[in-house]
Tab-separated table of C-alpha atoms in Angstrom:
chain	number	residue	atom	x	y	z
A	42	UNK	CA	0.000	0.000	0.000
A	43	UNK	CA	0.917	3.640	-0.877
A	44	UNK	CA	2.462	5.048	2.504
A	45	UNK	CA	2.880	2.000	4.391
A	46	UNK	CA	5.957	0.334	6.076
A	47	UNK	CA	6.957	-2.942	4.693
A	48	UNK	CA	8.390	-5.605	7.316
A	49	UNK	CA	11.047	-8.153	6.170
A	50	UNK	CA	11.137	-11.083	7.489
A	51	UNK	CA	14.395	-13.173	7.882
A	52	UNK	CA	15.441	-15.657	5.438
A	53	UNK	CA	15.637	-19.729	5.563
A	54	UNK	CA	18.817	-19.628	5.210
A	55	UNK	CA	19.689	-17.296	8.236
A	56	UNK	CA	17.616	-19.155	10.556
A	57	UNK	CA	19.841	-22.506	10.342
A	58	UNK	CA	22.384	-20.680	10.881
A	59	UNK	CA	21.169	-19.303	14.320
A	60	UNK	CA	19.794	-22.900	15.026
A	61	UNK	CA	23.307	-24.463	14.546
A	62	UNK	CA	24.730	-21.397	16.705
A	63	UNK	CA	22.306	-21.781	19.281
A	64	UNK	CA	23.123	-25.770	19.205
A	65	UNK	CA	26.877	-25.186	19.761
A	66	UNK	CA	26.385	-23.331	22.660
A	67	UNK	CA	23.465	-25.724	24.343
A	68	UNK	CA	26.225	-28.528	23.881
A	69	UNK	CA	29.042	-26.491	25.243
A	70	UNK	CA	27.200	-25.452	28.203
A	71	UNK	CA	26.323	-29.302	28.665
A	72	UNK	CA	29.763	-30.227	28.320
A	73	UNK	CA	31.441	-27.908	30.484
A	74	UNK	CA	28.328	-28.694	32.926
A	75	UNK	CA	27.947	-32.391	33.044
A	76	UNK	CA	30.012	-34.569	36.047
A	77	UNK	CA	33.080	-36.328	34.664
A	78	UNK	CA	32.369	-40.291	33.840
A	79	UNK	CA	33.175	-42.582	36.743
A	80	UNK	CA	36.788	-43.823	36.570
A	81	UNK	CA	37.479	-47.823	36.848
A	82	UNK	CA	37.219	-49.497	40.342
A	83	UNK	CA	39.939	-50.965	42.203
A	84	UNK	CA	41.282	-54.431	40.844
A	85	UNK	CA	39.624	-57.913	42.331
A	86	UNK	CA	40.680	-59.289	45.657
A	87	UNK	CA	43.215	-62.338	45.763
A	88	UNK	CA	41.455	-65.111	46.415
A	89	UNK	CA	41.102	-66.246	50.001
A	90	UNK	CA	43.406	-69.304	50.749
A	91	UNK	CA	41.586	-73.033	50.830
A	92	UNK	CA	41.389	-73.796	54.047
A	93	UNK	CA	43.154	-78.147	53.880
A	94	UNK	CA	44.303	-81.018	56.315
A	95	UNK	CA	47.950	-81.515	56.014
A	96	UNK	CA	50.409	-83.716	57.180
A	97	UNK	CA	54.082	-84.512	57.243
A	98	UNK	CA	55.821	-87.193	55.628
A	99	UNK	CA	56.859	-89.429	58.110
A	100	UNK	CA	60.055	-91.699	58.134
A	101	UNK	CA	59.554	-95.205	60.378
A	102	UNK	CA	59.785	-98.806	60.385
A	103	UNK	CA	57.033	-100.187	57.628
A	104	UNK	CA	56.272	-104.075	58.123
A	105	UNK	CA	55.996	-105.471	54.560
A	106	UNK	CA	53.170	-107.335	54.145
A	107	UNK	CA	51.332	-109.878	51.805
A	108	UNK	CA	47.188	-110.003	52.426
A	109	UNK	CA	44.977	-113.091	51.427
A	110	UNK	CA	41.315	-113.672	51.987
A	111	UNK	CA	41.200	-117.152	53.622
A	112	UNK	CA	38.872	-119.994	55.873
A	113	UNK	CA	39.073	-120.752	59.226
A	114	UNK	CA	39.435	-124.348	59.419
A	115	UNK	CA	39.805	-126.631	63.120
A	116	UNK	CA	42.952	-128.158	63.689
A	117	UNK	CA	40.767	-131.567	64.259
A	118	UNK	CA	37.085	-132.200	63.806
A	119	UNK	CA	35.708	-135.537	65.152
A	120	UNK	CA	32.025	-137.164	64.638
A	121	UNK	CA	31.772	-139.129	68.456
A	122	UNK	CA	30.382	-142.521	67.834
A	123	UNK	CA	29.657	-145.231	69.168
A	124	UNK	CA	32.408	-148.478	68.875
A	125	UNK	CA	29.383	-150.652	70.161
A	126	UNK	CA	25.686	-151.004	70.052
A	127	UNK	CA	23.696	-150.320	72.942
A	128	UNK	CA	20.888	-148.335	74.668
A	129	UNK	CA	22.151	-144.171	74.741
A	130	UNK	CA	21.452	-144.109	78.550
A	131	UNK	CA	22.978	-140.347	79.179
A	132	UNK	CA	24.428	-137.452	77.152
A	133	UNK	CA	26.611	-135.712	79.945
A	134	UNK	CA	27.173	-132.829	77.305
A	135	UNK	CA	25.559	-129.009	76.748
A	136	UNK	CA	24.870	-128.160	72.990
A	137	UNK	CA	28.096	-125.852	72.132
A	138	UNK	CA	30.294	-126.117	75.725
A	139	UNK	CA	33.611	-126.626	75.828
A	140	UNK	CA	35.356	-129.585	76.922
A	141	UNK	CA	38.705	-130.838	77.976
A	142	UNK	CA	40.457	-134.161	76.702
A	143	UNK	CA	39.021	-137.240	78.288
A	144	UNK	CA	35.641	-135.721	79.576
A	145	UNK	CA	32.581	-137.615	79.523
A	146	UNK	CA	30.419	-137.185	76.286
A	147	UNK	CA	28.309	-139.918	76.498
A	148	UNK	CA	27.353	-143.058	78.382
A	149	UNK	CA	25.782	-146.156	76.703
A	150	UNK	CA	23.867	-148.534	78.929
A	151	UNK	CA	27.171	-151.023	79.874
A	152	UNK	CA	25.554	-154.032	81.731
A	153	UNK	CA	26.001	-156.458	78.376
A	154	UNK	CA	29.626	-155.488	78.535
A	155	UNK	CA	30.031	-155.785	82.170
A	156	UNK	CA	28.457	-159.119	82.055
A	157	UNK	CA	31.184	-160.537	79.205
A	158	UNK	CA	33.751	-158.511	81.411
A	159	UNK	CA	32.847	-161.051	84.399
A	160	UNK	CA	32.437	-164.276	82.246
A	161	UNK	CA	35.907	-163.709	81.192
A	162	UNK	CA	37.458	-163.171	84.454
A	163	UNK	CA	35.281	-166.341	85.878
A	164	UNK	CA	37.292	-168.467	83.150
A	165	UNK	CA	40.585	-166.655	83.745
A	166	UNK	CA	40.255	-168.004	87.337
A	167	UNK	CA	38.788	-171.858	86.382
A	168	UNK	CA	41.481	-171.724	84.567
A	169	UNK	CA	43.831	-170.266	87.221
A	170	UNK	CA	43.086	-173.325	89.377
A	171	UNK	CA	42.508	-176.072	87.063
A	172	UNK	CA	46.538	-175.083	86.336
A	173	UNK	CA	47.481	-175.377	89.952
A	174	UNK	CA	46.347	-178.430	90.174
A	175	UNK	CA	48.283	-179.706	87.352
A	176	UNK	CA	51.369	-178.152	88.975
A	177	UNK	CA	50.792	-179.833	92.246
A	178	UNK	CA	50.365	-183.719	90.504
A	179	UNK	CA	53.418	-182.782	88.755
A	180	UNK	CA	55.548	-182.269	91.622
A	181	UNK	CA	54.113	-185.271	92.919
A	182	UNK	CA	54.550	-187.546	90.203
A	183	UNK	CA	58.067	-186.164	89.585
A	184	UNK	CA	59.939	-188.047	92.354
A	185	UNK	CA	57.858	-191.053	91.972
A	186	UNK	CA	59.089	-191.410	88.680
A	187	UNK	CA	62.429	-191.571	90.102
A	188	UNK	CA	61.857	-194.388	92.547
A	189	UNK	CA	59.447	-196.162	89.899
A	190	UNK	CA	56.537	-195.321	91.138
A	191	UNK	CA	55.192	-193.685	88.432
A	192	UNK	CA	55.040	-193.852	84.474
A	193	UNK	CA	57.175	-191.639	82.267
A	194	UNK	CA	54.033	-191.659	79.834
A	195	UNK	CA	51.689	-190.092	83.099
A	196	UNK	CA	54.663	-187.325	83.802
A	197	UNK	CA	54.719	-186.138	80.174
A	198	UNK	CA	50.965	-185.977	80.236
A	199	UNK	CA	50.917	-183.771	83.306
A	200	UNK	CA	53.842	-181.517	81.827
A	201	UNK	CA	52.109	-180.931	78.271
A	202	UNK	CA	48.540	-180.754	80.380
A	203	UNK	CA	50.119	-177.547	82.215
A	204	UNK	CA	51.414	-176.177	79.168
A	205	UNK	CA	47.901	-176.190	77.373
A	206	UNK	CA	46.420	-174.854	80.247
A	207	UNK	CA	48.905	-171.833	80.620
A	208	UNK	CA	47.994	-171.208	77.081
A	209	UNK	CA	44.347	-170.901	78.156
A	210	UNK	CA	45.047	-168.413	80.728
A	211	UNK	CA	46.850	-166.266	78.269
A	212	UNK	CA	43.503	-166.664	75.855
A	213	UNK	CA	41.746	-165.722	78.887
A	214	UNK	CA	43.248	-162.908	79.689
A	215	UNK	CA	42.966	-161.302	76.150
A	216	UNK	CA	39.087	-162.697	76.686
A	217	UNK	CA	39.353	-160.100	79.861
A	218	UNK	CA	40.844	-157.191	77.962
A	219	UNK	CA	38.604	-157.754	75.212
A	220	UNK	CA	35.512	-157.025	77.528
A	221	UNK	CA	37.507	-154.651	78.912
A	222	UNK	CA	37.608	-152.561	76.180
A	223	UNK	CA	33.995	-152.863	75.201
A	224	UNK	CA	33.056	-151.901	78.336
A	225	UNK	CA	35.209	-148.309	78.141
A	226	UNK	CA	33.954	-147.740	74.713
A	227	UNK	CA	30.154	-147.943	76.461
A	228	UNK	CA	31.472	-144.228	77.693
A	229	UNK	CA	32.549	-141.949	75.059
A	230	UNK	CA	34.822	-139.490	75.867
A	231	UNK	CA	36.362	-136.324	74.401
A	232	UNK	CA	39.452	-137.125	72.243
A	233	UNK	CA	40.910	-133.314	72.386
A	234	UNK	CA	39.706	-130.014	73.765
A	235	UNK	CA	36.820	-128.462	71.406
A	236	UNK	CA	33.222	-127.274	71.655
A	237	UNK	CA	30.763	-129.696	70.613
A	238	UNK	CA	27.827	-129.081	68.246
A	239	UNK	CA	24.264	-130.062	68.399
A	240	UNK	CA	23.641	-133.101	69.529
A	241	UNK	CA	22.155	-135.305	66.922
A	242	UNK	CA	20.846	-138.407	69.173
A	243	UNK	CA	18.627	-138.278	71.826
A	244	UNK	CA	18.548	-140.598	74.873
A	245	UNK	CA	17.047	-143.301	74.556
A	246	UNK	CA	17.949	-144.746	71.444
A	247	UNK	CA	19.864	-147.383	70.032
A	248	UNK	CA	23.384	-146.604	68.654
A	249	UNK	CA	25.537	-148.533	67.201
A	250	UNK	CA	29.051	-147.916	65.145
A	251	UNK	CA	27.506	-147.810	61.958
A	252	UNK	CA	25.518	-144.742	62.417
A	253	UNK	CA	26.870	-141.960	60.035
A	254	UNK	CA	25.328	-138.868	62.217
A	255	UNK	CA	27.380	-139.813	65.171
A	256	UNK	CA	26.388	-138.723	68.506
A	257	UNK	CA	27.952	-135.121	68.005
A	258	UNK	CA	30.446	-133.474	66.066
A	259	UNK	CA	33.790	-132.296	68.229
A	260	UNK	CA	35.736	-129.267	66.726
A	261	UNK	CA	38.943	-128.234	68.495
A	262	UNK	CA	39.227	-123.879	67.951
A	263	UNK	CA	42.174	-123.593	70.418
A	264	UNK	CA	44.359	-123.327	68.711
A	265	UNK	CA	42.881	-123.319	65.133
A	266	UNK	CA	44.566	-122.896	61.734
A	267	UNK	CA	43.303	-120.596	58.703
A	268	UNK	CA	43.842	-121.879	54.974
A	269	UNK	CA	44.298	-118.881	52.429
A	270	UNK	CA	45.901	-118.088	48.831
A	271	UNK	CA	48.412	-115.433	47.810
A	272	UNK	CA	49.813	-114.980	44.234
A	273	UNK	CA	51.993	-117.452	42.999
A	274	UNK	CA	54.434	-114.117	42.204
A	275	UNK	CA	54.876	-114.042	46.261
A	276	UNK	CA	56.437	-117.492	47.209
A	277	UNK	CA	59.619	-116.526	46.849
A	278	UNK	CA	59.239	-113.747	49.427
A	279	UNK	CA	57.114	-116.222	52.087
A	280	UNK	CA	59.948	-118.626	51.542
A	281	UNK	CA	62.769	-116.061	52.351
A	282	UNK	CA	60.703	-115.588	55.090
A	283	UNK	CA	60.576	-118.523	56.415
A	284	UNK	CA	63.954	-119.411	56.568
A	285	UNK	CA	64.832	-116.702	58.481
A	286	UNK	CA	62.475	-117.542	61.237
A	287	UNK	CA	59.159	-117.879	62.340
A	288	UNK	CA	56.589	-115.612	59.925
A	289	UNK	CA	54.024	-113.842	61.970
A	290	UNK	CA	50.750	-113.722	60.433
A	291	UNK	CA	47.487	-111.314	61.699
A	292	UNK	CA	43.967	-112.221	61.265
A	293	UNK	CA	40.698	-109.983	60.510
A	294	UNK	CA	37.449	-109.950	60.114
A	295	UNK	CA	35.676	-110.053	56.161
A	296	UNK	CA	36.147	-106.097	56.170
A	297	UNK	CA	39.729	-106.028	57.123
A	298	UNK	CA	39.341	-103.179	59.555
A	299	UNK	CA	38.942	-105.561	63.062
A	300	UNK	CA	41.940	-107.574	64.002
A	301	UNK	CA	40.637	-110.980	65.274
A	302	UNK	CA	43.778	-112.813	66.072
A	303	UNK	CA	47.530	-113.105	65.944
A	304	UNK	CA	49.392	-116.351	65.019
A	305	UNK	CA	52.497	-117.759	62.843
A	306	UNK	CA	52.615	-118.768	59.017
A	307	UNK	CA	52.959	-122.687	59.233
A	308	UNK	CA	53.430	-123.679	55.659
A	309	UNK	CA	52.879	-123.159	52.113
A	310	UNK	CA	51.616	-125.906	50.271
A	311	UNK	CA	53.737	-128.289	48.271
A	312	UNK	CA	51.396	-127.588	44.893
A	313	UNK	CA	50.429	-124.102	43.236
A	314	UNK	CA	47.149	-123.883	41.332
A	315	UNK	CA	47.591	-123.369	37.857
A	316	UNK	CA	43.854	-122.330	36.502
A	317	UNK	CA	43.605	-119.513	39.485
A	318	UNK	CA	47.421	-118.500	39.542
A	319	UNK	CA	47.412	-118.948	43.447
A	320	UNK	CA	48.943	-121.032	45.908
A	321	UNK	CA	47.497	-122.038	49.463
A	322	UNK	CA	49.247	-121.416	52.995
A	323	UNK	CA	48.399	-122.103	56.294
A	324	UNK	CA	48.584	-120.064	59.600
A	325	UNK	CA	48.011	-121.055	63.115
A	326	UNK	CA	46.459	-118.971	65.755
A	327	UNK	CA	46.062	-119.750	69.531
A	328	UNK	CA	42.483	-118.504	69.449
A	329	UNK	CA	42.043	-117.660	73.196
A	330	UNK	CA	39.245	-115.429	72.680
A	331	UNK	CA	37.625	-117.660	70.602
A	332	UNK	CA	37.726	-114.443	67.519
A	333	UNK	CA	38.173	-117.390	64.985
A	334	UNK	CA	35.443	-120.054	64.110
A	335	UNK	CA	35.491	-122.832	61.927
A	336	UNK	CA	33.984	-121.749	58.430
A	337	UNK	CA	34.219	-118.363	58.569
A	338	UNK	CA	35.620	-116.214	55.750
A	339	UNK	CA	38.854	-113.976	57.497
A	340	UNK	CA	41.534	-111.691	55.602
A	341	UNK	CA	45.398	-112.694	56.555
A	342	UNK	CA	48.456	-110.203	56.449
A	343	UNK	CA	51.623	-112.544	56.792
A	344	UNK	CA	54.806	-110.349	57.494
A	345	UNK	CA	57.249	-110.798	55.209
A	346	UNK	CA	59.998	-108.100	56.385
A	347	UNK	CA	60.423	-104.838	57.629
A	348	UNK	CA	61.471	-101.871	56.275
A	349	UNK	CA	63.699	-99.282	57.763
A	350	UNK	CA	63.692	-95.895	57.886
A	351	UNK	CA	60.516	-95.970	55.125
A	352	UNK	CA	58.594	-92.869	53.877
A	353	UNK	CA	55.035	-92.989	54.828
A	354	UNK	CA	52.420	-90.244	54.554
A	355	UNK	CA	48.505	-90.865	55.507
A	356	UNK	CA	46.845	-92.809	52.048
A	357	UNK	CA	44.376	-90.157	52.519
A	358	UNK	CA	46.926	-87.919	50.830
A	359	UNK	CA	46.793	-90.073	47.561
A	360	UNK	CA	45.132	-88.433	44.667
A	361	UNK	CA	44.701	-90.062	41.020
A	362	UNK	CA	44.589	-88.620	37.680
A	363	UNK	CA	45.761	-90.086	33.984
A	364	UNK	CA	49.314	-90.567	34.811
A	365	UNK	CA	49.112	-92.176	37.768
A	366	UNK	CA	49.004	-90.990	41.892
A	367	UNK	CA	50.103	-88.155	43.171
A	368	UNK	CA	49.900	-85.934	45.711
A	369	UNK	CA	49.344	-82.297	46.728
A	370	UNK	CA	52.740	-81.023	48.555
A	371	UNK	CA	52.792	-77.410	50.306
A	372	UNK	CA	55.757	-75.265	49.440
A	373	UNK	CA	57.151	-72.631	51.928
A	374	UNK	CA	55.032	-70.107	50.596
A	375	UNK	CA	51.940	-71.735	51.407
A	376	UNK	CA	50.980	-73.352	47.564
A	377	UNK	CA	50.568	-76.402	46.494
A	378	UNK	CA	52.260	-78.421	43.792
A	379	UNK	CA	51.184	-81.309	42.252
A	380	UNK	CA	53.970	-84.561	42.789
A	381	UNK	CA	53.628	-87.522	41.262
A	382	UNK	CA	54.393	-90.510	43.877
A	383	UNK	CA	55.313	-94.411	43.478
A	384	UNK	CA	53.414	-96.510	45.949
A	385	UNK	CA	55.336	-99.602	47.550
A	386	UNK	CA	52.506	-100.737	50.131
A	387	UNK	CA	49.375	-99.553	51.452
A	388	UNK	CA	48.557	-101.160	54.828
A	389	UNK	CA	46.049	-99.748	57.731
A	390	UNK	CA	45.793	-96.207	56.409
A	391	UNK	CA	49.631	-95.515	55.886
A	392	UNK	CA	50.878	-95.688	52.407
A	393	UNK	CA	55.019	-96.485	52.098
A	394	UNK	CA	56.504	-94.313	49.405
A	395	UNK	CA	59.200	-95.671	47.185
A	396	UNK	CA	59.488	-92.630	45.362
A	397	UNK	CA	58.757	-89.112	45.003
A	398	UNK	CA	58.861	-87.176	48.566
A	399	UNK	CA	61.620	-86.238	50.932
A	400	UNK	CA	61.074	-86.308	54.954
A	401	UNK	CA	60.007	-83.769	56.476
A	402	UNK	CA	57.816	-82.446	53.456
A	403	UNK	CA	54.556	-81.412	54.180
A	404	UNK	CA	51.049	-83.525	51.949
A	405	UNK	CA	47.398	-82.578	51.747
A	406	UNK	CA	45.139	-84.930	52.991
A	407	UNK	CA	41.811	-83.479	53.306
A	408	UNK	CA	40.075	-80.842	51.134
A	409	UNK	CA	42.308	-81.881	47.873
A	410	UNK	CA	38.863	-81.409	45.757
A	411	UNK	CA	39.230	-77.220	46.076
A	412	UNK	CA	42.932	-77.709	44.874
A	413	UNK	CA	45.272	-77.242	41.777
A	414	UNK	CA	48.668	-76.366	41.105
A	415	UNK	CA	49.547	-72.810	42.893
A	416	UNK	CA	46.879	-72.938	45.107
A	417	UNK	CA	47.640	-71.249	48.487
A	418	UNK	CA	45.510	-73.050	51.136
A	419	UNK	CA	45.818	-72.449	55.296
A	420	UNK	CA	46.012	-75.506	57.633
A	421	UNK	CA	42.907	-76.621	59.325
A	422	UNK	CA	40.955	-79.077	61.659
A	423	UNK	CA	39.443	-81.948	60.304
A	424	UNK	CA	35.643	-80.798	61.019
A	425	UNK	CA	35.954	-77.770	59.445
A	426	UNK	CA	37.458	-79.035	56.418
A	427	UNK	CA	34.850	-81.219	54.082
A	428	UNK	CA	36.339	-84.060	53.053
A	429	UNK	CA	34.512	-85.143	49.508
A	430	UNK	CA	34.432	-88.066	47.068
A	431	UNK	CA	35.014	-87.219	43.426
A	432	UNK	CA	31.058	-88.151	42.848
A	433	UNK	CA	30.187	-85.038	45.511
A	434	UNK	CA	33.242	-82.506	44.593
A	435	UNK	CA	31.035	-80.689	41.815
A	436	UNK	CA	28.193	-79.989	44.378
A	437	UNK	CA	30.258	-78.627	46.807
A	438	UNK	CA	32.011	-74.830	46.838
């Protein structure tokens, strides 16, 4: 319009450029106003050490020992019987009590025998006097054949009629000891010490020495022997052994852990089995608690020799992996190592070393599962140290 006043508006173009400007500044304002980024914490912690069971590797005396799984067998076992037939009048026996040599077992009704006993000894002394008479006649006759009186032919009679009857007194005097001895076998009596077993007859009944049963079974347990195998590779130690003395030999129970008995190797048999590789010895043990009993299954550690000065740690301590055992060993600064170890003998929870550790060094035997080379662990009581099969170790921390 004529006379008016035009306004002119800025361009497009100017206002980016007062956007960017106005940006710039926004974001230098921000920058110069915002709090520095957080700077990087401190590095981790060292681990805390494992907290293990150690001990020390011991040097002592280490009895070498071979270990067989054997039978406890009675020295003597006899089935009591009867040597004659008759009425069983008393069993003067409990069922399982121990008995002494020459104590009464049994008594079978004896008044057959006793009868023959006296028969015999009735004709032992017709006999007897039938013989003196023949004597006396002699010793008459004799001089009267010397003044004629009497016949040569009536002396010989009388000396040949004493001779037969002499003869009939020694008949009758076997006669005697024959009854005798049937009478003493109507009371049976214990041929050894032993316990007896159950009693398989009652009173009452007829026995006679054909009866297979018996009367009772006798089994002698003091002392009392134990048959068991070893390797055929360990004869020739057993015999060294032996000739250097007596071989002690220890017997336990099926687990191994309870010692039942101590005795002495006796022999080793005169044959080896072939098919099984094994031959079979024989120990004797006095028995006095009465541990052992016939029949029963028993492991047997014979002594072979000792060794001196050995290397022994706890066979806790062993650990196994794809070369072979080893164990954990604690250096001076508190770490374990891993050392490989040869085994000679493992016997009662001590292990003898052959090779690998020194005395006086220092093994893990508890808490191993936590472990690995460079591992610095801390010494510990047992009960606050879990002690974990290989099965458990992943389930534990």
């Amino acid at each position: 319009m004529p006379g008016s006043t035009r306004v002119r508006r800025p361009g497009r173009g100017k206002l980016a450029v007062v956007a960017l400007a106005l940006c710039a500044v926004g974001g230098a304002v921000a920058y110069h106003g915002a709090s520095p980024p957080p700077s990087s914490g401190p590095q981790a912690a060292e681990p805390a050490p494992v907290p293990v069971v150690t001990a020390p590797v011991r040097t002592q005396d280490v009895p070498l020992t071979l270990r067989g799984v054997g039978t406890v067998n009675a020295l003597n076992v006899a089935t009591i019987r009867s040597q004659v037939t008759g009425y069983l009048q008393s069993a003067d026996f409990k069922e399982g009590q121990f008995v002494r040599r020459g104590d009464v077992l049994a008594r079978i009704d004896p008044r057959i025998y006793q009868a023959r006993l006296e028969q015999a000894q009735a004709q032992l002394a017709k006999d007897q006097a039938l013989l003196a008479n023949q004597k006396t006649n002699l010793a008459r006759n004799e001089p009267l054949l010397q003044k004629g009186f009497a016949t040569d032919q009536q002396v010989v009679s009388e000396r040949a009629q004493i001779a037969q009857s002499e003869s009939a007194l020694k008949g009758d005097q076997a006669a005697i000891d024959y009854a005798q001895t049937e009478l003493d076998f109507a009371t049976l009596r214990a041929p050894f010490d032993g316990v007896t077993g159950i009693r398989r007859v009652d009173i009452g009944n007829i026995i006679n020495p054909t009866d297979p049963a018996g009367i009772v079974v006798l089994t002698q347990v003091q002392p009392i022997s134990v048959l068991f195998t070893l390797p055929t590779s360990d004869i020739a130690a057993v015999q060294a052994a032996l000739t250097r003395g007596p071989v002690a030999a220890t017997a336990y129970d099926q687990s191994g852990d309870r010692m039942l008995d101590a005795g002495t190797l006796l022999l080793i048999n005169n044959q080896a089995d072939p098919r099984s590789g094994t031959v079979q010895l024989k120990a004797v043990f006095p028995n006095a608690e009465r541990q052992l009993w016939a029949g029963s299954f028993v492991n047997v550690a014979v002594t072979t020799s000792v060794e001196t000065a050995a290397l022994t740690v706890p066979t806790n301590a062993l650990q196994l992996n794809d070369r072979g055992q080893f164990v954990y060993v604690v250096g001076a600064d508190d770490t374990v190592s891993v050392r490989p170890v040869r085994i000679r003998q493992r016997t009662r929870g001590v292990a003898l070393i052959s090779e690998g550790l020194k005395s006086g060094e220092t093994v893990v035997v508890q808490g191993q599962y936590r472990l690995k080379p460079g591992t610095r662990i801390t010494p510990a009581p047992p009960d606050q140290v879990p002690d974990t099969s290989t099965a458990t170790a992943g389930m534990l921390p």
